[in-house]
Coordinates of C-alpha atoms in Angstrom, one line a residue:
Chain A
X1 CA 52.1 115.6 157.5
X2 CA 53.5 112.1 157.7
X3 CA 56.2 111.0 155.3
X4 CA 55.2 108.2 152.9
X5 CA 57.1 105.0 153.6
X6 CA 57.9 105.0 149.9
X7 CA 60.2 108.0 150.5
X8 CA 62.2 106.0 153.0
X9 CA 62.6 103.1 150.6
X10 CA 63.5 105.5 147.9
X11 CA 66.2 107.0 150.2
X12 CA 67.6 103.5 150.8
X13 CA 67.6 103.0 147.1
X14 CA 69.5 106.2 146.3
X15 CA 72.0 105.7 149.1
X16 CA 72.7 102.2 147.9
X17 CA 73.4 103.5 144.4
X18 CA 76.1 105.7 145.9
X19 CA 77.5 102.8 148.0
X20 CA 77.5 100.7 144.8
X21 CA 79.3 103.5 142.9
X22 CA 82.1 103.8 145.4
X23 CA 82.5 100.1 146.1
X24 CA 82.5 99.1 142.5
X25 CA 85.1 101.7 141.5
X26 CA 87.4 100.1 144.1
X27 CA 87.1 96.6 142.5
X28 CA 90.3 95.7 140.7
X29 CA 89.9 95.4 137.0
X30 CA 91.3 91.9 137.0
X31 CA 88.3 90.8 139.0
X32 CA 85.7 92.3 136.7
X33 CA 84.4 88.9 135.5
X34 CA 83.9 87.6 139.1
X35 CA 82.2 90.9 139.9
X36 CA 79.7 90.2 137.1
X37 CA 79.0 86.7 138.3
X38 CA 78.7 87.6 141.9
X39 CA 76.3 90.6 141.2
X40 CA 74.4 88.0 139.2
X41 CA 74.1 85.7 142.2
X42 CA 73.1 88.5 144.6
X43 CA 70.5 90.0 142.4
X44 CA 68.8 86.6 142.6
X45 CA 67.7 87.6 146.1
X46 CA 64.6 88.2 144.0
X47 CA 63.9 84.7 145.1
X48 CA 62.3 86.1 148.3
X49 CA 59.5 87.5 146.1
X50 CA 59.2 84.1 144.3
X51 CA 58.9 82.3 147.7
X52 CA 56.1 84.6 148.8
X53 CA 54.3 84.0 145.5
X54 CA 54.7 80.3 145.7
X55 CA 53.6 80.0 149.3
X56 CA 50.4 82.0 148.6
X57 CA 48.6 79.0 147.3
X58 CA 46.2 77.3 149.6
X59 CA 46.9 73.9 151.2
X60 CA 44.3 72.3 149.0
X61 CA 45.5 74.0 145.8
X62 CA 49.2 74.3 145.9
X63 CA 49.5 75.1 142.2
X64 CA 47.3 78.1 141.5
X65 CA 48.1 80.3 138.5
X66 CA 50.0 82.9 140.5
X67 CA 51.9 80.4 142.6
X68 CA 53.0 78.5 139.5
X69 CA 54.8 81.6 138.4
X70 CA 56.3 81.8 141.8
X71 CA 57.5 78.2 141.6
X72 CA 59.1 78.7 138.2
X73 CA 60.7 81.9 139.5
X74 CA 62.2 79.9 142.4
X75 CA 63.8 77.5 140.0
X76 CA 65.2 80.3 137.9
X77 CA 66.6 82.2 140.8
X78 CA 68.0 79.1 142.5
X79 CA 69.9 78.2 139.3
X80 CA 71.4 81.7 139.5
X81 CA 72.1 81.7 143.2
X82 CA 73.9 78.3 143.2
X83 CA 75.4 78.8 139.8
X84 CA 76.5 82.3 140.4
X85 CA 78.2 81.9 143.8
X86 CA 79.8 78.6 142.9
X87 CA 81.2 79.8 139.6
X88 CA 82.5 82.9 141.3
X89 CA 84.2 80.7 144.0
X90 CA 85.7 78.5 141.2
X91 CA 87.1 81.6 139.5
X92 CA 88.4 83.2 142.7
X93 CA 90.2 80.0 143.6
X94 CA 92.3 80.4 140.5
X95 CA 93.7 83.8 141.3
X96 CA 97.0 83.1 142.9
X97 CA 100.1 85.1 143.7
X98 CA 103.6 84.1 142.7
X99 CA 104.6 83.0 146.2
X100 CA 101.5 80.7 146.5
X101 CA 102.8 78.7 143.6
X102 CA 103.2 75.0 144.4
X103 CA 106.3 73.5 143.0
Chain B
X1 CA 56.6 83.5 162.6
X2 CA 58.7 86.6 163.1
X3 CA 57.5 90.2 163.0
X4 CA 57.7 92.4 160.0
X5 CA 60.0 94.8 161.8
X6 CA 62.4 92.0 162.7
X7 CA 62.5 90.6 159.3
X8 CA 63.1 94.0 157.8
X9 CA 66.2 94.3 160.1
X10 CA 67.4 90.9 158.8
X11 CA 66.9 92.0 155.2
X12 CA 69.1 95.0 156.0
X13 CA 71.8 92.7 157.4
X14 CA 71.7 90.6 154.2
X15 CA 71.9 93.8 152.1
X16 CA 75.0 94.9 154.1
X17 CA 76.6 91.4 153.6
X18 CA 76.0 91.9 149.8
X19 CA 77.9 95.2 150.0
X20 CA 80.8 93.5 151.8
X21 CA 80.7 90.8 149.1
X22 CA 81.4 93.4 146.4
X23 CA 83.9 95.2 148.7
X24 CA 85.9 92.0 149.0
X25 CA 86.6 92.1 145.2
X26 CA 88.9 95.0 145.6
X27 CA 91.8 92.5 145.9
X28 CA 92.1 88.9 145.0
X29 CA 93.2 88.2 148.6
X30 CA 89.9 89.3 150.2
X31 CA 87.7 88.2 147.3
X32 CA 87.1 84.7 148.5
X33 CA 86.0 85.9 151.9
X34 CA 83.7 88.4 150.2
X35 CA 82.0 85.6 148.3
X36 CA 81.2 83.9 151.7
X37 CA 79.6 87.1 152.9
X38 CA 77.5 87.1 149.8
X39 CA 76.4 83.5 150.4
X40 CA 75.7 84.3 154.1
X41 CA 73.5 87.2 153.0
X42 CA 71.6 85.0 150.6
X43 CA 70.9 82.4 153.3
X44 CA 69.7 85.0 155.8
X45 CA 67.3 86.5 153.2
X46 CA 65.8 83.1 152.3
X47 CA 65.5 81.8 155.8
X48 CA 63.9 85.1 157.0
X49 CA 61.4 85.0 154.2
X50 CA 60.3 81.5 155.3
X51 CA 60.1 82.6 158.9
X52 CA 58.1 85.7 158.2
X53 CA 55.5 83.9 156.2
X54 CA 55.3 81.2 158.8
X55 CA 53.4 78.9 156.4
X56 CA 54.8 75.5 157.1
X57 CA 52.2 73.5 155.2
X58 CA 52.8 71.1 152.5
X59 CA 53.4 74.0 150.1
X60 CA 56.7 74.6 151.9
X61 CA 57.9 71.1 150.9
X62 CA 57.2 72.0 147.2
X63 CA 59.1 75.3 147.6
X64 CA 62.1 73.4 148.9
X65 CA 61.9 70.8 146.2
X66 CA 61.9 73.5 143.5
X67 CA 64.7 75.3 145.3
X68 CA 66.8 72.1 145.2
X69 CA 66.0 71.4 141.5
X70 CA 67.2 74.9 140.6
X71 CA 70.2 74.7 142.9
X72 CA 71.3 71.3 141.5
X73 CA 71.0 72.6 137.9
X74 CA 73.0 75.8 138.9
X75 CA 75.7 73.8 140.7
X76 CA 76.0 71.4 137.8
X77 CA 76.5 74.3 135.4
X78 CA 79.0 76.1 137.7
X79 CA 81.2 73.0 137.9
X80 CA 81.0 71.9 134.3
X81 CA 81.3 75.2 132.5
X82 CA 84.7 75.8 130.8
X83 CA 86.3 79.2 131.7
X84 CA 86.3 80.2 128.0
X85 CA 82.5 80.1 128.1
X86 CA 82.2 82.6 130.9
X87 CA 80.8 85.4 128.8
X88 CA 77.8 83.4 127.5
X89 CA 77.3 81.9 131.0
X90 CA 77.0 85.4 132.5
X91 CA 74.7 86.4 129.7
X92 CA 72.6 83.3 130.4
X93 CA 72.4 84.0 134.1
X94 CA 71.3 87.6 133.4
X95 CA 68.4 86.3 131.4
X96 CA 67.3 84.1 134.3
X97 CA 67.3 87.1 136.7
X98 CA 65.3 89.0 134.2
X99 CA 62.7 86.2 133.7
X100 CA 62.5 85.6 137.4
X101 CA 61.7 89.4 137.9
X102 CA 59.0 89.1 135.2
X103 CA 57.4 86.0 136.9
X104 CA 57.4 87.6 140.3
X105 CA 55.8 90.7 138.9
X106 CA 53.1 88.5 137.2
X107 CA 52.5 86.6 140.4
X108 CA 52.1 89.8 142.3
X109 CA 49.7 91.2 139.7
X110 CA 47.6 88.0 139.7
X111 CA 47.6 87.6 143.5
X112 CA 48.2 91.0 145.1
X113 CA 46.6 89.9 148.4
X114 CA 49.6 87.6 149.0
X115 CA 51.9 90.6 148.8
X116 CA 49.7 93.1 150.7
X117 CA 49.3 95.2 147.6
X118 CA 45.5 95.5 147.7
X119 CA 43.0 93.3 145.9
X120 CA 42.9 91.9 142.3
X121 CA 41.7 94.7 140.1
X122 CA 42.3 97.2 142.8
X123 CA 46.1 97.2 143.3
X124 CA 47.7 100.1 145.0
X125 CA 48.7 102.7 142.4
X126 CA 52.4 102.9 143.4
X127 CA 52.7 99.2 143.6
X128 CA 51.2 98.8 140.1
X129 CA 53.7 101.3 138.7
X130 CA 56.6 99.6 140.4
X131 CA 55.7 96.1 139.4
X132 CA 55.1 97.1 135.8
X133 CA 58.4 98.8 135.6
X134 CA 60.1 95.8 137.2
X135 CA 58.3 93.5 134.8
X136 CA 59.2 95.7 131.7
X137 CA 62.9 96.0 132.7
X138 CA 63.0 92.3 133.6
X139 CA 61.5 91.3 130.2
X140 CA 64.0 93.6 128.3
X141 CA 66.9 92.0 130.3
X142 CA 65.6 88.5 129.6
X143 CA 65.2 88.8 125.8
X144 CA 68.3 91.0 125.4
X145 CA 70.4 88.5 127.3
X146 CA 69.1 85.6 125.3
X147 CA 70.2 87.4 122.1
X148 CA 73.6 88.3 123.7
X149 CA 73.9 84.6 124.7
X150 CA 73.2 83.4 121.2
X151 CA 75.7 85.8 119.7
X152 CA 78.4 84.9 122.2
X153 CA 77.8 81.2 121.8
X154 CA 78.1 81.6 118.0
X155 CA 74.6 80.3 117.4
X156 CA 73.7 83.7 116.0
X157 CA 76.1 85.7 113.9
X158 CA 78.1 88.3 115.8
X159 CA 77.7 90.9 113.1
X160 CA 75.2 93.6 113.7
X161 CA 71.6 93.3 112.3
X162 CA 70.3 96.6 111.2
X163 CA 67.3 97.7 109.2
X164 CA 65.8 101.1 108.2
X165 CA 63.8 102.9 110.9
X166 CA 65.1 100.6 113.6
X167 CA 65.8 103.4 116.0
X168 CA 62.4 105.0 115.4
X169 CA 60.8 101.6 116.1
X170 CA 62.7 101.3 119.4
X171 CA 61.8 104.8 120.4
X172 CA 58.1 104.2 119.5
X173 CA 58.0 100.9 121.5
X174 CA 59.7 102.6 124.4
X175 CA 57.1 105.3 124.5
X176 CA 54.4 102.8 124.0
X177 CA 55.5 101.0 127.2
X178 CA 55.1 104.2 129.2
X179 CA 51.8 105.1 127.7
X180 CA 50.5 101.5 128.3
X181 CA 51.7 101.6 132.0
X182 CA 49.7 104.9 132.3
X183 CA 46.6 103.3 131.0
X184 CA 47.2 100.2 133.1
X185 CA 47.2 102.4 136.2
X186 CA 43.8 103.8 135.2
X187 CA 42.1 100.6 134.1
X188 CA 44.0 97.8 136.1
X189 CA 43.4 95.8 132.9
X190 CA 45.3 92.5 132.8
X191 CA 45.4 92.6 129.0
X192 CA 47.4 95.9 129.1
X193 CA 49.8 94.3 131.7
X194 CA 50.5 91.4 129.3
X195 CA 50.9 93.7 126.4
X196 CA 53.5 95.7 128.4
X197 CA 55.5 92.5 129.0
X198 CA 55.3 91.3 125.4
X199 CA 56.4 94.7 124.0
X200 CA 59.3 94.7 126.5
X201 CA 60.4 91.3 125.3
X202 CA 60.4 92.7 121.8
X203 CA 62.4 95.8 122.8
X204 CA 65.1 93.6 124.4
X205 CA 65.6 91.7 121.2
X206 CA 65.6 94.9 119.1
X207 CA 68.1 96.6 121.4
X208 CA 70.7 93.9 121.2
X209 CA 70.6 92.7 117.6
X210 CA 72.2 95.8 116.0
X211 CA 75.2 95.5 118.4
X212 CA 78.3 93.8 117.0
X213 CA 80.6 91.2 118.6
X214 CA 83.3 93.6 119.7
X215 CA 80.9 95.7 121.7
X216 CA 79.8 92.6 123.7
X217 CA 81.7 93.7 126.8
X218 CA 79.5 96.8 126.9
X219 CA 76.3 94.8 126.2
X220 CA 77.0 92.3 129.0
X221 CA 77.7 95.1 131.5
X222 CA 74.6 96.9 130.4
X223 CA 72.4 93.8 130.8
X224 CA 74.0 93.3 134.2
X225 CA 72.9 96.8 135.1
X226 CA 69.4 96.2 133.8
X227 CA 69.0 93.0 135.8
X228 CA 69.8 95.1 138.9
X229 CA 67.2 97.8 138.1
X230 CA 64.6 95.1 137.5
X231 CA 65.4 93.6 140.9
X232 CA 65.1 97.0 142.5
X233 CA 61.8 97.6 140.8
X234 CA 60.5 94.4 142.3
X235 CA 62.0 95.3 145.6
X236 CA 59.9 98.4 145.7
X237 CA 56.8 96.4 144.9
X238 CA 57.5 93.9 147.7
X239 CA 58.7 96.6 150.1
X240 CA 61.8 94.5 150.6
X241 CA 65.0 96.4 151.7
X242 CA 67.4 93.5 150.7
X243 CA 66.1 93.6 147.2
X244 CA 66.2 97.4 146.9
X245 CA 69.8 97.5 148.2
X246 CA 70.9 94.7 146.0
X247 CA 69.2 96.0 142.9
X248 CA 70.8 99.4 143.4
X249 CA 74.2 97.8 143.9
X250 CA 74.0 95.6 140.9
X251 CA 72.5 98.4 138.8
X252 CA 75.3 100.8 139.5
X253 CA 77.9 98.1 139.2
X254 CA 76.8 97.3 135.7
X255 CA 76.5 100.9 134.8
X256 CA 80.1 101.6 135.9
X257 CA 81.4 98.6 134.0
X258 CA 79.6 99.8 130.9
X259 CA 81.2 103.2 131.4
X260 CA 84.7 101.7 131.8
X261 CA 84.2 99.6 128.7
X262 CA 83.0 102.5 126.6
X263 CA 85.9 104.6 127.7
X264 CA 88.3 101.9 126.8
X265 CA 86.9 102.0 123.3
X266 CA 86.6 105.8 123.2
X267 CA 83.0 105.4 122.2
X268 CA 79.9 107.0 123.7
X269 CA 77.4 104.8 125.4
X270 CA 74.8 106.1 122.9
X271 CA 76.8 105.0 119.9
X272 CA 77.2 101.5 121.2
X273 CA 73.5 101.2 121.9
X274 CA 72.6 102.5 118.5
X275 CA 74.8 99.8 117.1
X276 CA 75.9 99.0 113.6
X277 CA 79.6 99.2 114.6
X278 CA 81.8 96.5 113.2
X279 CA 79.8 96.0 110.1
X280 CA 81.8 95.2 107.0
X281 CA 82.9 98.7 106.0
X282 CA 86.3 97.9 104.6
X283 CA 86.3 99.8 101.3
X284 CA 87.8 98.7 98.1
X285 CA 90.9 100.8 98.3
X286 CA 92.0 99.4 101.6
X287 CA 91.8 96.0 100.2
X288 CA 94.0 96.9 97.3
X289 CA 96.5 98.6 99.5
X290 CA 96.7 95.4 101.6
X291 CA 97.8 93.4 98.6
X292 CA 100.6 95.7 97.8
X293 CA 102.1 96.1 101.2
X294 CA 104.7 93.5 102.0
X295 CA 104.3 91.5 105.2
X296 CA 107.1 89.6 107.0
X297 CA 105.8 86.2 108.0
X298 CA 107.7 83.7 110.1
X299 CA 107.4 80.3 111.7
X300 CA 107.6 79.0 115.2
X301 CA 111.4 78.6 114.9
X302 CA 111.9 82.3 114.2
X303 CA 109.6 83.3 117.0
X304 CA 111.4 81.0 119.5
X305 CA 114.8 82.4 118.4
X306 CA 113.6 86.0 118.9
X307 CA 112.2 85.3 122.3
X308 CA 115.2 83.3 123.5
X309 CA 117.5 86.2 122.7
X310 CA 115.3 88.7 124.4
X311 CA 115.6 89.9 128.0
X312 CA 112.0 90.9 128.4
X313 CA 108.8 89.8 126.7
X314 CA 105.4 91.3 127.1
X315 CA 102.4 89.1 126.2
X316 CA 99.3 90.8 124.8
X317 CA 96.4 88.3 124.8
X318 CA 93.1 88.9 123.0
X319 CA 89.8 87.2 122.1
X320 CA 91.7 84.9 119.7
X321 CA 93.5 83.3 122.6
X322 CA 90.1 82.5 124.2
X323 CA 88.8 81.0 121.0
X324 CA 91.8 78.8 120.4
X325 CA 92.0 77.9 124.2
X326 CA 95.7 78.8 124.0
X327 CA 96.1 79.9 127.6
X328 CA 97.6 76.7 128.9
X329 CA 100.1 76.4 126.0
X330 CA 100.9 80.1 126.5
X331 CA 101.7 79.4 130.2
X332 CA 104.0 76.6 129.2
X333 CA 105.8 78.9 126.8
X334 CA 106.3 81.5 129.5
X335 CA 107.6 78.9 131.9
X336 CA 110.3 77.9 129.4
X337 CA 111.2 81.6 128.8
X338 CA 111.4 82.2 132.6
X339 CA 113.9 79.3 132.9
X340 CA 116.1 81.3 130.5
X341 CA 115.9 84.3 132.9
X342 CA 113.7 86.2 130.5
X343 CA 111.3 88.7 132.2
X344 CA 107.7 88.0 131.1
X345 CA 104.7 90.2 131.9
X346 CA 101.2 90.3 130.5
X347 CA 99.4 93.4 129.2
X348 CA 95.6 93.4 129.2
X349 CA 93.5 95.9 127.4
X350 CA 90.1 96.6 129.2
X351 CA 88.1 95.4 126.2
X352 CA 90.2 92.4 125.3
X353 CA 87.9 89.5 125.0
X354 CA 84.1 89.4 125.2
X355 CA 83.5 90.6 128.8
X356 CA 85.2 92.8 131.4
X357 CA 88.1 90.9 132.9
X358 CA 87.7 88.0 130.5
X359 CA 91.5 87.6 129.8
X360 CA 92.4 87.8 133.5
X361 CA 90.2 84.8 134.3
X362 CA 91.7 82.8 131.5
X363 CA 95.2 83.5 132.6
X364 CA 94.3 82.8 136.2
X365 CA 92.9 79.5 135.0
X366 CA 96.2 78.7 133.4
X367 CA 97.9 79.4 136.7
X368 CA 99.4 82.7 135.7
X369 CA 100.0 84.5 139.0
X370 CA 97.9 87.7 139.0
X371 CA 100.8 89.9 139.9
X372 CA 102.4 89.3 136.5
X373 CA 99.3 90.6 134.8
X374 CA 99.0 94.3 134.2
X375 CA 96.3 96.7 133.0
X376 CA 96.8 99.0 130.1
X377 CA 97.8 102.2 132.0
X378 CA 100.2 100.3 134.3
X379 CA 102.2 98.6 131.5
X380 CA 102.0 100.9 128.5
X381 CA 105.3 102.7 129.2
X382 CA 107.1 99.4 129.5
X383 CA 106.8 98.5 125.8
X384 CA 109.5 101.0 124.8
X385 CA 112.0 99.1 127.1
X386 CA 111.0 95.6 126.1
X387 CA 112.5 93.4 123.4
X388 CA 109.5 91.4 122.2
X389 CA 105.8 91.9 122.3
X390 CA 103.9 88.7 121.8
X391 CA 100.4 89.5 120.5
X392 CA 98.2 86.5 120.7
X393 CA 94.7 86.8 119.3
X394 CA 94.5 90.6 119.8
X395 CA 94.2 93.1 117.0
X396 CA 92.3 96.4 117.3
X397 CA 93.6 97.1 120.8
X398 CA 97.1 97.3 119.4
X399 CA 96.4 99.3 116.3
X400 CA 98.5 102.5 116.3
X401 CA 96.1 104.1 113.9
X402 CA 94.0 105.0 116.9
X403 CA 96.7 107.5 117.8
X404 CA 97.6 108.8 114.4
X405 CA 94.6 108.9 112.0
X406 CA 91.7 111.1 113.1
X407 CA 89.5 109.6 110.4
X408 CA 89.8 106.1 111.7
X409 CA 86.7 104.7 113.5
X410 CA 88.8 103.8 116.5
X411 CA 90.7 107.1 116.7
X412 CA 91.2 108.2 120.3
X413 CA 90.7 104.7 121.7
X414 CA 93.5 103.9 124.2
X415 CA 95.7 101.3 122.7
X416 CA 98.7 99.2 123.8
X417 CA 101.9 100.7 122.4
X418 CA 103.2 97.4 121.2
X419 CA 104.9 99.0 118.2
X420 CA 107.5 100.6 120.6
X421 CA 108.9 97.2 121.3
X422 CA 112.1 96.2 119.5
X423 CA 110.2 93.5 117.7
X424 CA 106.5 92.4 117.6
X425 CA 105.3 88.9 117.1
X426 CA 101.7 88.6 115.9
X427 CA 99.9 85.3 116.2
X428 CA 97.0 85.5 113.9
X429 CA 95.2 83.2 111.5
X430 CA 95.2 85.6 108.6
X431 CA 95.6 89.3 107.7
X432 CA 91.9 89.9 108.1
X433 CA 91.0 93.0 110.0
X434 CA 89.5 92.9 113.5
X435 CA 86.0 93.7 114.6
X436 CA 86.4 97.4 113.9
X437 CA 86.8 96.4 110.2
X438 CA 90.0 98.3 109.8
X439 CA 93.5 97.3 108.7
X440 CA 96.2 97.2 111.3
X441 CA 99.3 99.0 110.0
X442 CA 101.3 97.2 112.6
X443 CA 101.2 94.1 110.3
X444 CA 103.4 95.9 107.7
X445 CA 106.0 97.4 110.0
X446 CA 109.6 96.2 109.6
X447 CA 109.9 95.0 113.1
X448 CA 106.8 92.9 113.0
X449 CA 106.8 89.2 112.3
X450 CA 103.5 87.6 111.5
X451 CA 102.9 84.1 112.7
X452 CA 100.0 82.8 110.6
X453 CA 98.5 79.9 112.5
X454 CA 96.0 78.9 115.1
X455 CA 97.0 80.5 118.4
X456 CA 97.2 77.3 120.3
X457 CA 99.1 75.3 117.7
X458 CA 101.6 78.1 117.1
X459 CA 102.3 78.5 120.8
X460 CA 102.8 74.7 121.2
X461 CA 105.2 74.8 118.2
X462 CA 107.1 77.6 119.8
X463 CA 107.3 75.7 123.1
X464 CA 108.9 72.8 121.1
X465 CA 111.4 75.1 119.5
X466 CA 112.4 76.6 122.8
X467 CA 114.0 73.4 124.0

């Protein structure tokens, strides 16, 4: 009997949880806020679903009911992607060691 | 147009780049590089999606326009937001991920052909389960984050809102969601799908309103986790590896942070979720006791004198520092102390502030080098050898009652041993108890000097007196 592709995806899912577990424990507590903002940005990769939904409309009728939801989701996810990565970058720029101090 | 196999490989690459982005955060040195990995992963995922659809009609132009609109708003927010507003920004961003997940699920439900999930009214069973779970978790994340945002922003009171039968209602609604999803699978009825989403919105609100302000670090981490699980749910629906990997990463990341926060408060996850903590439970007799006990209060001059004559000072910042925006003044004070050859370090409790790492970001913003900032377990032994502890806007995290009184609601919570310092300076606006609603016996100790003022103003006054 063939294995359902779902099982493969499920395996990826479970393994990723384990990777996440070990990677996140190694994050230094002083960077927990940037961790939250960057996880926020990367979870907005959900935009790929939004793009598929938005592009599903026909050339004559770009804004069908389902593609409208896609377009709104694109805006929401894009706010998160740009906002999330940029604010993380802004925060990380501020973390400096003693010797980096400009006098 | 590229083949499905090739695009799957690219999605895997972007998933790995996201893992590296989180891995970079293990040290501030590698973190910036990590962030670039994350950005690269995102660009790959988006470009591959365009290429795999291969639809370069006018629709694409609209997609790009909407992408730019969102991107501009996001970039604008990212540059304008003050660092003290990070907790509500993160909560706000979580709500957007949640809502995006709901909308993608709705789009997939209305137009399953576009996603290869079968036909309208005849969606594949597994996909239907996945998308309804994704939509439900997304909806809970959305409305929960909105409430968290309103509480953090101060638009809504931070005190818990509870009512009789609240937990039964939540339980009932939770079960109702599962029952409805079961019937949705049998009937493919759009009405049931909408009902699931509406109930989930309601559950999100009900879950967060009973949770008090001091528990916000747990709430934000928890919502972070939920947004990940929602993304993973949608990832299964779309059969997209990048989304599944990311969802799992973010989900476990948020779960670990929630765990760390709960542990730092010595509270179980369940008790935080059930809420009600931090309600006004200070009884009559504690209020009476408070009036009787003498408190030594001082002014900026006294504080400056004490610190000038110290050889080591430990600074304990808390939420009050964030509210008063006192971090820059604090940094100025520390500079002056350092000029007098006084050793200054910072001690940070894991739950200080309103989100994990909140204090670290504020200190970093004020140009405090991160190697002068220490976590609870690394610095707690140093208090006994230090002359002055300067507590600015923190309260419960220093309360020795957590170590001595088994009846106290915060008993067992790890606290900073500031009372072991030769003298303790407490910058606080009044004697009012912290979020736990309990009195801090530290206020009445002989070696404690209370500085009643706004944290920023007091620090500025001390700076003047240090000259």
